[in-house]
mmCIF file of C-alpha atoms in Angstrom:
data_model
loop_
_atom_site.group_PDB
_atom_site.id
_atom_site.type_symbol
_atom_site.label_atom_id
_atom_site.label_comp_id
_atom_site.label_asym_id
_atom_site.label_seq_id
_atom_site.Cartn_x
_atom_site.Cartn_y
_atom_site.Cartn_z
ATOM 1 C CA GLN A 1 -52.244 -37.431 -72.745
ATOM 2 C CA VAL A 2 -55.581 -37.440 -70.958
ATOM 3 C CA ARG A 3 -56.578 -34.191 -69.281
ATOM 4 C CA LEU A 4 -59.499 -33.336 -67.050
ATOM 5 C CA GLN A 5 -60.932 -29.861 -66.646
ATOM 6 C CA GLN A 6 -63.467 -28.992 -63.981
ATOM 7 C CA SER A 7 -66.143 -26.307 -63.946
ATOM 8 C CA GLY A 8 -68.803 -25.250 -61.492
ATOM 9 C CA PRO A 9 -69.602 -22.754 -58.741
ATOM 10 C CA GLY A 10 -67.368 -22.063 -55.784
ATOM 11 C CA LEU A 11 -70.124 -20.838 -53.463
ATOM 12 C CA VAL A 12 -73.422 -22.587 -52.848
ATOM 13 C CA LYS A 13 -76.123 -21.877 -50.276
ATOM 14 C CA PRO A 14 -77.197 -24.461 -47.693
ATOM 15 C CA SER A 15 -79.988 -26.782 -48.849
ATOM 16 C CA GLN A 16 -79.171 -26.061 -52.504
ATOM 17 C CA THR A 17 -77.725 -28.454 -55.105
ATOM 18 C CA LEU A 18 -74.083 -28.485 -56.197
ATOM 19 C CA SER A 19 -73.415 -29.259 -59.847
ATOM 20 C CA LEU A 20 -69.855 -29.806 -61.082
ATOM 21 C CA THR A 21 -68.705 -30.884 -64.535
ATOM 22 C CA CYS A 22 -65.510 -32.720 -65.485
ATOM 23 C CA GLU A 23 -64.575 -32.371 -69.144
ATOM 24 C CA ILE A 24 -62.400 -35.130 -70.607
ATOM 25 C CA SER A 25 -59.719 -34.489 -73.250
ATOM 26 C CA MET A 26 -57.975 -37.248 -75.213
ATOM 27 C CA ASP A 27 -60.247 -40.015 -73.928
ATOM 28 C CA SER A 28 -63.881 -41.007 -73.941
ATOM 29 C CA VAL A 29 -66.318 -41.243 -71.040
ATOM 30 C CA SER A 30 -67.479 -44.486 -72.692
ATOM 31 C CA SER A 31 -63.992 -45.998 -72.672
ATOM 32 C CA ASP A 32 -63.823 -49.712 -71.902
ATOM 33 C CA PHE A 33 -60.664 -49.117 -69.890
ATOM 34 C CA ALA A 34 -61.661 -46.303 -67.555
ATOM 35 C CA ALA A 35 -63.955 -45.392 -64.715
ATOM 36 C CA TRP A 36 -64.696 -41.776 -63.868
ATOM 37 C CA ASN A 37 -64.594 -40.829 -60.229
ATOM 38 C CA TRP A 38 -65.311 -37.931 -57.894
ATOM 39 C CA PHE A 39 -63.410 -37.293 -54.658
ATOM 40 C CA ARG A 40 -63.416 -34.448 -52.182
ATOM 41 C CA GLN A 41 -60.920 -33.202 -49.613
ATOM 42 C CA SER A 42 -61.400 -31.175 -46.463
ATOM 43 C CA PRO A 43 -59.298 -30.604 -43.340
ATOM 44 C CA SER A 44 -61.854 -32.407 -41.175
ATOM 45 C CA ARG A 45 -62.523 -35.451 -43.399
ATOM 46 C CA GLY A 46 -59.308 -35.793 -45.405
ATOM 47 C CA LEU A 47 -59.551 -37.324 -48.879
ATOM 48 C CA GLU A 48 -62.929 -38.954 -49.406
ATOM 49 C CA TRP A 49 -64.165 -41.021 -52.349
ATOM 50 C CA LEU A 50 -67.688 -40.034 -53.412
ATOM 51 C CA GLY A 51 -68.599 -42.146 -56.405
ATOM 52 C CA ARG A 52 -67.900 -43.236 -59.970
ATOM 53 C CA THR A 53 -69.415 -44.250 -63.276
ATOM 54 C CA TYR A 54 -68.183 -46.501 -66.059
ATOM 55 C CA PHE A 55 -69.512 -48.253 -69.135
ATOM 56 C CA GLU A 56 -69.412 -52.039 -69.493
ATOM 57 C CA SER A 57 -72.292 -53.244 -71.643
ATOM 58 C CA ARG A 58 -74.353 -50.693 -69.750
ATOM 59 C CA TRP A 59 -73.659 -47.743 -67.465
ATOM 60 C CA HIS A 60 -72.617 -48.601 -63.913
ATOM 61 C CA TYR A 61 -72.753 -46.318 -60.900
ATOM 62 C CA ASP A 62 -71.157 -46.716 -57.469
ATOM 63 C CA TYR A 63 -71.685 -44.276 -54.601
ATOM 64 C CA ALA A 64 -70.293 -43.842 -51.113
ATOM 65 C CA VAL A 65 -72.862 -44.742 -48.474
ATOM 66 C CA SER A 66 -72.328 -41.375 -46.764
ATOM 67 C CA VAL A 67 -73.692 -39.450 -49.771
ATOM 68 C CA LYS A 68 -75.632 -42.096 -51.680
ATOM 69 C CA SER A 69 -79.053 -40.565 -51.035
ATOM 70 C CA ARG A 70 -77.881 -37.133 -52.219
ATOM 71 C CA LEU A 71 -75.417 -37.840 -55.049
ATOM 72 C CA THR A 72 -75.927 -38.421 -58.751
ATOM 73 C CA ILE A 73 -73.105 -38.893 -61.246
ATOM 74 C CA THR A 74 -74.118 -38.591 -64.889
ATOM 75 C CA PRO A 75 -72.042 -39.368 -67.978
ATOM 76 C CA ASP A 76 -72.478 -37.160 -71.045
ATOM 77 C CA THR A 77 -71.397 -39.103 -74.100
ATOM 78 C CA SER A 78 -72.079 -36.256 -76.518
ATOM 79 C CA ASN A 79 -69.506 -34.003 -74.867
ATOM 80 C CA ASP A 80 -67.209 -36.577 -73.213
ATOM 81 C CA GLN A 81 -67.740 -35.265 -69.736
ATOM 82 C CA PHE A 82 -69.388 -36.346 -66.514
ATOM 83 C CA THR A 83 -71.171 -34.406 -63.851
ATOM 84 C CA LEU A 84 -71.622 -34.538 -60.095
ATOM 85 C CA GLN A 85 -74.869 -33.380 -58.533
ATOM 86 C CA LEU A 86 -75.005 -33.272 -54.747
ATOM 87 C CA ASN A 87 -78.219 -32.008 -53.209
ATOM 88 C CA SER A 88 -79.345 -30.821 -49.791
ATOM 89 C CA LEU A 89 -75.979 -29.231 -49.099
ATOM 90 C CA THR A 90 -74.818 -28.439 -45.565
ATOM 91 C CA HIS A 91 -71.695 -26.750 -44.244
ATOM 92 C CA GLU A 92 -70.112 -30.226 -43.936
ATOM 93 C CA ASP A 93 -70.039 -30.429 -47.735
ATOM 94 C CA THR A 94 -67.540 -27.561 -47.879
ATOM 95 C CA ALA A 95 -64.467 -29.085 -49.522
ATOM 96 C CA THR A 96 -62.292 -29.167 -52.609
ATOM 97 C CA TYR A 97 -63.834 -31.513 -55.166
ATOM 98 C CA PHE A 98 -61.715 -33.491 -57.661
ATOM 99 C CA CYS A 99 -62.562 -35.668 -60.650
ATOM 100 C CA THR A 100 -60.268 -38.499 -61.722
ATOM 101 C CA ARG A 101 -59.777 -41.101 -64.383
ATOM 102 C CA GLU A 102 -59.379 -44.601 -62.924
ATOM 103 C CA ASP A 103 -57.650 -47.268 -64.992
ATOM 104 C CA ARG A 104 -59.977 -50.237 -64.579
ATOM 105 C CA GLY A 105 -57.099 -52.698 -64.848
ATOM 106 C CA THR A 106 -54.537 -51.214 -62.471
ATOM 107 C CA ARG A 107 -57.039 -49.129 -60.416
ATOM 108 C CA CYS A 108 -54.623 -46.231 -60.691
ATOM 109 C CA HIS A 109 -56.231 -42.780 -60.526
ATOM 110 C CA SER A 110 -54.535 -40.516 -63.049
ATOM 111 C CA PRO A 111 -54.957 -37.807 -64.025
ATOM 112 C CA TRP A 112 -56.840 -35.742 -61.489
ATOM 113 C CA GLY A 113 -58.745 -32.602 -62.325
ATOM 114 C CA PRO A 114 -57.365 -29.383 -60.856
ATOM 115 C CA GLY A 115 -59.980 -29.272 -58.096
ATOM 116 C CA THR A 116 -62.866 -26.946 -57.304
ATOM 117 C CA LEU A 117 -63.107 -25.357 -53.869
ATOM 118 C CA VAL A 118 -66.783 -25.370 -52.920
ATOM 119 C CA ILE A 119 -67.923 -23.331 -49.935
ATOM 120 C CA VAL A 120 -71.404 -23.910 -48.559
ATOM 121 C CA SER A 121 -72.533 -20.684 -46.953
ATOM 122 C CA SER A 122 -75.531 -18.400 -46.880
ATOM 123 C CA ASP B 1 -64.866 -50.449 -44.965
ATOM 124 C CA ILE B 2 -61.073 -50.711 -45.156
ATOM 125 C CA GLN B 3 -59.070 -48.353 -42.932
ATOM 126 C CA MET B 4 -55.611 -47.165 -43.953
ATOM 127 C CA THR B 5 -53.272 -46.156 -41.126
ATOM 128 C CA GLN B 6 -50.352 -44.074 -42.326
ATOM 129 C CA SER B 7 -47.207 -43.157 -40.400
ATOM 130 C CA PRO B 8 -45.562 -40.938 -39.517
ATOM 131 C CA ALA B 9 -47.951 -37.976 -39.652
ATOM 132 C CA SER B 10 -45.027 -35.664 -40.229
ATOM 133 C CA LEU B 11 -41.374 -36.068 -41.029
ATOM 134 C CA SER B 12 -38.454 -33.657 -41.099
ATOM 135 C CA ALA B 13 -35.611 -34.479 -43.458
ATOM 136 C CA SER B 14 -32.845 -32.905 -45.513
ATOM 137 C CA VAL B 15 -31.961 -32.896 -49.175
ATOM 138 C CA GLY B 16 -30.093 -36.101 -49.914
ATOM 139 C CA ASP B 17 -31.775 -38.135 -47.153
ATOM 140 C CA ARG B 18 -33.543 -41.438 -47.726
ATOM 141 C CA VAL B 19 -37.038 -41.539 -46.239
ATOM 142 C CA THR B 20 -39.723 -44.152 -45.816
ATOM 143 C CA ILE B 21 -43.425 -43.743 -45.210
ATOM 144 C CA SER B 22 -45.599 -46.626 -44.081
ATOM 145 C CA CYS B 23 -49.225 -47.585 -44.521
ATOM 146 C CA ARG B 24 -51.119 -50.401 -42.850
ATOM 147 C CA ALA B 25 -54.448 -51.705 -44.126
ATOM 148 C CA SER B 26 -57.133 -53.022 -41.788
ATOM 149 C CA GLN B 27 -57.441 -56.180 -43.903
ATOM 150 C CA ASN B 28 -55.598 -57.988 -46.675
ATOM 151 C CA ILE B 29 -55.675 -55.837 -49.814
ATOM 152 C CA ALA B 30 -53.145 -57.809 -51.906
ATOM 153 C CA THR B 31 -51.171 -55.134 -53.825
ATOM 154 C CA TYR B 32 -54.012 -52.690 -54.434
ATOM 155 C CA VAL B 33 -52.254 -49.637 -53.043
ATOM 156 C CA ASN B 34 -51.530 -46.333 -54.740
ATOM 157 C CA TRP B 35 -49.235 -43.598 -53.416
ATOM 158 C CA TYR B 36 -49.802 -39.903 -54.150
ATOM 159 C CA GLN B 37 -47.889 -36.674 -53.702
ATOM 160 C CA GLN B 38 -49.788 -33.465 -53.079
ATOM 161 C CA LYS B 39 -48.462 -29.930 -53.010
ATOM 162 C CA SER B 40 -50.297 -26.968 -51.547
ATOM 163 C CA GLY B 41 -53.297 -25.927 -53.625
ATOM 164 C CA LYS B 42 -52.787 -28.706 -56.174
ATOM 165 C CA ALA B 43 -54.433 -32.016 -56.942
ATOM 166 C CA PRO B 44 -52.785 -35.258 -55.812
ATOM 167 C CA ARG B 45 -50.384 -36.806 -58.317
ATOM 168 C CA VAL B 46 -49.906 -40.570 -58.461
ATOM 169 C CA LEU B 47 -46.357 -41.787 -57.862
ATOM 170 C CA ILE B 48 -46.779 -45.531 -57.399
ATOM 171 C CA TYR B 49 -49.689 -47.778 -58.326
ATOM 172 C CA ALA B 50 -50.344 -51.438 -57.565
ATOM 173 C CA ALA B 51 -47.948 -51.165 -54.616
ATOM 174 C CA THR B 52 -44.726 -51.293 -56.653
ATOM 175 C CA SER B 53 -45.284 -49.886 -60.163
ATOM 176 C CA LEU B 54 -43.729 -46.506 -60.928
ATOM 177 C CA GLN B 55 -46.110 -44.171 -62.755
ATOM 178 C CA SER B 56 -44.821 -42.896 -66.086
ATOM 179 C CA GLY B 57 -42.898 -39.660 -65.697
ATOM 180 C CA VAL B 58 -42.183 -40.112 -61.986
ATOM 181 C CA PRO B 59 -38.485 -40.038 -60.997
ATOM 182 C CA GLY B 60 -36.875 -43.345 -60.180
ATOM 183 C CA ARG B 61 -35.952 -42.254 -56.651
ATOM 184 C CA PHE B 62 -39.542 -43.103 -55.697
ATOM 185 C CA SER B 63 -40.284 -46.759 -55.006
ATOM 186 C CA GLY B 64 -42.992 -48.792 -53.340
ATOM 187 C CA SER B 65 -43.075 -52.152 -51.640
ATOM 188 C CA GLY B 66 -45.366 -54.416 -49.689
ATOM 189 C CA SER B 67 -48.395 -56.639 -50.011
ATOM 190 C CA GLY B 68 -51.234 -57.853 -47.841
ATOM 191 C CA THR B 69 -51.534 -55.275 -45.084
ATOM 192 C CA GLU B 70 -48.114 -53.553 -44.885
ATOM 193 C CA PHE B 71 -46.885 -51.081 -47.500
ATOM 194 C CA THR B 72 -43.997 -48.661 -47.804
ATOM 195 C CA LEU B 73 -43.123 -45.685 -49.967
ATOM 196 C CA THR B 74 -39.409 -44.915 -50.164
ATOM 197 C CA ILE B 75 -37.763 -41.799 -51.545
ATOM 198 C CA GLY B 76 -34.175 -42.743 -52.284
ATOM 199 C CA THR B 77 -32.424 -39.359 -52.310
ATOM 200 C CA LEU B 78 -34.559 -36.421 -51.325
ATOM 201 C CA GLN B 79 -34.666 -33.515 -53.719
ATOM 202 C CA PRO B 80 -35.967 -30.004 -52.937
ATOM 203 C CA ASP B 81 -39.048 -30.671 -55.055
ATOM 204 C CA ASP B 82 -40.041 -33.640 -52.856
ATOM 205 C CA PHE B 83 -41.161 -31.645 -49.838
ATOM 206 C CA ALA B 84 -44.918 -32.172 -49.922
ATOM 207 C CA ILE B 85 -47.685 -34.311 -48.412
ATOM 208 C CA TYR B 86 -47.883 -38.003 -49.281
ATOM 209 C CA PHE B 87 -50.960 -40.228 -49.155
ATOM 210 C CA CYS B 88 -51.569 -43.937 -49.546
ATOM 211 C CA GLN B 89 -54.851 -45.188 -50.987
ATOM 212 C CA GLN B 90 -56.363 -48.657 -51.041
ATOM 213 C CA ALA B 91 -57.945 -49.582 -54.372
ATOM 214 C CA TYR B 92 -58.951 -53.104 -53.336
ATOM 215 C CA SER B 93 -62.613 -52.444 -52.673
ATOM 216 C CA LEU B 94 -65.167 -49.672 -52.565
ATOM 217 C CA PRO B 95 -65.303 -47.280 -50.882
ATOM 218 C CA TYR B 96 -61.743 -46.344 -51.810
ATOM 219 C CA SER B 97 -59.989 -44.940 -48.755
ATOM 220 C CA PHE B 98 -56.847 -43.000 -47.941
ATOM 221 C CA GLY B 99 -54.321 -42.693 -45.186
ATOM 222 C CA GLN B 100 -54.320 -39.412 -43.278
ATOM 223 C CA GLY B 101 -51.182 -38.227 -45.006
ATOM 224 C CA THR B 102 -47.517 -37.627 -44.166
ATOM 225 C CA ARG B 103 -46.205 -34.077 -44.296
ATOM 226 C CA LEU B 104 -42.560 -34.095 -45.380
ATOM 227 C CA ASP B 105 -40.747 -30.947 -44.282
ATOM 228 C CA ILE B 106 -37.227 -29.702 -44.422
#
């Protein structure tokens, strides 16, 4: 059974960069059948898709327009994990961040990581 | 971008009731809809994918229907564990988007 475990800071200062890692168990970040996504959730914005990566002949990356200039998702094949880096943080980036596995056939997102509450504050 | 309009925003029900939650997409999305349950402080959990397919391990009292722009999640006989927030999600095209959620209360 695939499991995702998240790690990263819960408090980041404005203008700094957020870095979160999602560690994959019982699957591979290079899987032909999966895409690896990041979402976030806040009371003001609800559930919001941020971006994803997947491997099909080469690595592919898709990003939400709202964060595209600030977001980088990086796969780590050596450790079967993927990371989110979001720079130039503002208070509006305060949210709970989740990673997910997306089945590329059914487009079902399961499992989800447990979530990381990130507060942007000085 | 595709907008998902979910209703109702909140719903009061009792154990044993049958409830339905609706989602409308702003354009035709075939059957690319997932339904999630979320409890306080936890990650969403998928219940239904591809509009009608029951995720492994999910009780059979949950069912989904619809295609095109109109979708429904039905809980056949409410159990105490079902009181939570429910979301629909369109998986037809990027950016993936969600309904605003339905809070199911006793």
